[in-house]
Amino acid sequence: MTPEEVGQRLVALLAPVEATASVSGGQGYARATVDVPPASWRDAVRAARDDAELGLNFFDWLSAVDELADGFDVVVHLWSTTGRHGLLLRTRVPREVATVASVVDLYPGAAWHERETYEMFGIAFDGHGELKPLLLPPEFEGHPLRKEFILASRVAKPWPGAKEPGESAAGGGRRPIRPPGVPAPGEWGATPTPAGAAGAGEGPRGGTPARPARERPARPAPGERPARPGAAERPTGPTRAEPVAGDEPTAEEGNA
């Protein structure tokens, strides 16, 4: 089946539910994409699996996309091992109540993906039953893949690209904060130096002492050239050895 046929088939199976079919990009890897309401999420997944024509019997992955004020798009990719075609099924949940039905009973392989999506985006899956921390420590607060989540790396180091929420477009609005245990500029090494001028091995914190500066010869003033040595001071090069008797070529050798 072509991507267009896959999408039209699922829309027909879900009627009268308002489902919208389209085709993703990717040229030869294009997929049928069907958007359904959150209330029809489980029914759409079941129909895609159980329909004889679609036969989407393989669960590939499930994740989400943060659309800011519009909410979250929950996306699942299913595949048919017999028909060799795939489907991207999407639903959009509101940001205030980010909840959708679990599909673990339909595809047991979705258990890991729903836990990760809950942990990273804060989207709950009703009926899952095991939405506990998967990748982050239990004491971690927040959902790192939400766009309003402030990354610690951007706090510690200026980010050259887009600004975080709350920063102005002309250089940022937060004072840089160092992570715990990272010394400030000018606090490295054993030799005290002014703040901001320290290099590796310098500063009052202890470590390798600063390297001594090398002494260089004074440079001549502009327009002055060093005096050239006199004839008596010039080094003499090797002289050509004088011929010794018996070394002169004979007439036969010269004519050769």
JSON list of C-alpha atoms in Angstrom, two decimals, residues 68 146-151 154 162-168 173-174:
[
{"chain": "A", "resi": 68, "resn": "LEU", "atom": "CA", "xyz": [4.37, 25.33, 23.37]},
{"chain": "A", "resi": 146, "resn": "ARG", "atom": "CA", "xyz": [9.89, 20.69, 27.57]},
{"chain": "A", "resi": 147, "resn": "LYS", "atom": "CA", "xyz": [10.90, 23.88, 25.81]},
{"chain": "A", "resi": 148, "resn": "GLU", "atom": "CA", "xyz": [10.50, 26.02, 28.92]},
{"chain": "A", "resi": 149, "resn": "PHE", "atom": "CA", "xyz": [12.99, 23.86, 30.85]},
{"chain": "A", "resi": 150, "resn": "ILE", "atom": "CA", "xyz": [16.22, 25.83, 31.43]},
{"chain": "A", "resi": 151, "resn": "LEU", "atom": "CA", "xyz": [19.27, 23.74, 30.57]},
{"chain": "A", "resi": 154, "resn": "ARG", "atom": "CA", "xyz": [23.22, 27.33, 29.15]},
{"chain": "A", "resi": 162, "resn": "ALA", "atom": "CA", "xyz": [18.73, 31.08, 20.29]},
{"chain": "A", "resi": 163, "resn": "LYS", "atom": "CA", "xyz": [18.02, 32.54, 23.73]},
{"chain": "A", "resi": 164, "resn": "GLU", "atom": "CA", "xyz": [16.19, 30.85, 26.54]},
{"chain": "A", "resi": 165, "resn": "PRO", "atom": "CA", "xyz": [12.71, 32.03, 27.54]},
{"chain": "A", "resi": 166, "resn": "GLY", "atom": "CA", "xyz": [13.05, 35.26, 29.50]},
{"chain": "A", "resi": 167, "resn": "GLU", "atom": "CA", "xyz": [16.26, 36.36, 27.80]},
{"chain": "A", "resi": 168, "resn": "SER", "atom": "CA", "xyz": [16.32, 39.32, 25.47]},
{"chain": "A", "resi": 173, "resn": "GLY", "atom": "CA", "xyz": [19.24, 38.67, 30.60]},
{"chain": "A", "resi": 174, "resn": "ARG", "atom": "CA", "xyz": [20.80, 36.34, 33.19]}
]
